[in-house]
């Protein structure tokens, strides 16, 4: 009987609470993945605990909700005078961050102690013991409230270091891309002092900041080229050549460079689009003058199909090009032979090529953002991209043979 009495009872939070926590975790993981990625080191212990973390940005809450286990249904202590000052802020804080109000001008300890029962039920209560966001990245002194709450509930204190949020969303600054790291430390006893808890968070924060982002040497070389003055001219020349004779379409280049450096996606896509339009116009004029340029990896059936489309639709026939696999140079040359006016051709090809080029560039930029924390695998992605392109091109040529 004594053995049974000494065995701790494992508590399980309500399913609805855990489901809501899982939805919040998925939401903020998705948001942070789009803004640079989020990494977690360590795990929370079983049962309830008080999480104490450094605080330099409003994005700290999103980082913790994305990183902490949903089975703990984490609740975030939020400043009552800011996040609960109006009905809409209160709703956002409660629903999006599972926030509960903590007064900063007196009565805050009473607010904290109301969460003791939640802690005993197995919940994680997240607090920022500094009480406000740090201005210069250095941690301020810790208040005792979080430790008193842990001691009252009989649960451990878990230090957490957050890095990257001060760059992602600086205090009084604008949102920008940054990898966020959340490092969870070993549990501390509830009787720990504020200085000891602060030292543990400082050490975890320093470790997260110092951890290098593993990168690919190939990605760094690609980034050095496309961010230099050669980047946009390279995209223009590649697309210009493809519109005349070059067999490799500019989307292959955009896939490689936009995944490597997402921020250059728009200007590289516009450079490629300008090259396609200029090359297409030249191809049209040369063909109308009777000049026949080499067109590798094209077939007679492709040319026959394009002639048929141009006869029925005129310049607007180029709208089929992004979907049927026939190279743009075939449309440009056949449009010249068919006597399509240059102005009509330019307008129609701008719409067709623009939609495809910009979509591909931005899609690969999104992929690059999602894979930011896996940059070390860029070389493998490049091999897969090249292999997929070669296989797709082979299927297209075979299908039009």
Coordinates of C-alpha atoms in Angstrom, one line a residue, residues 226 231-236 239 250-251 253-255 257-259 261-277 350 353-365:
X226 CA 23.6 36.0 -58.0
X231 CA 23.2 38.0 -61.2
X232 CA 20.5 39.8 -63.2
X233 CA 22.5 39.9 -66.4
X234 CA 23.0 36.2 -66.1
X235 CA 19.3 35.6 -65.8
X236 CA 18.7 37.9 -68.8
X239 CA 16.5 33.5 -71.0
X250 CA 15.4 29.8 -67.6
X251 CA 13.2 28.2 -65.0
X253 CA 18.3 28.7 -63.4
X254 CA 15.5 30.4 -61.3
X255 CA 15.0 27.2 -59.4
X257 CA 19.3 30.6 -57.6
X258 CA 15.9 31.4 -55.9
X259 CA 16.2 28.4 -53.6
X261 CA 19.0 33.1 -52.1
X262 CA 15.2 33.7 -51.8
X263 CA 15.5 37.5 -51.5
X264 CA 16.7 37.8 -55.1
X265 CA 13.7 35.9 -56.5
X266 CA 11.8 38.9 -57.8
X267 CA 14.7 40.7 -59.5
X268 CA 16.1 37.5 -61.0
X269 CA 12.6 36.5 -62.3
X270 CA 12.1 39.9 -63.8
X271 CA 15.6 39.7 -65.4
X272 CA 14.7 36.3 -66.9
X273 CA 11.3 37.6 -68.1
X274 CA 13.0 40.6 -69.9
X275 CA 15.5 38.2 -71.5
X276 CA 12.7 35.9 -72.7
X277 CA 10.7 38.8 -74.3
X350 CA 4.6 39.0 -71.8
X353 CA 5.9 34.1 -70.0
X354 CA 5.4 36.5 -67.1
X355 CA 2.9 34.3 -65.3
X356 CA 5.1 31.3 -65.6
X357 CA 8.5 32.9 -64.8
X358 CA 7.3 34.9 -61.8
X359 CA 5.4 31.9 -60.4
X360 CA 8.4 29.6 -60.7
X361 CA 10.8 32.2 -59.2
X362 CA 8.5 32.9 -56.2
X363 CA 7.7 29.3 -55.6
X364 CA 11.4 28.3 -55.4
X365 CA 12.0 31.3 -53.1

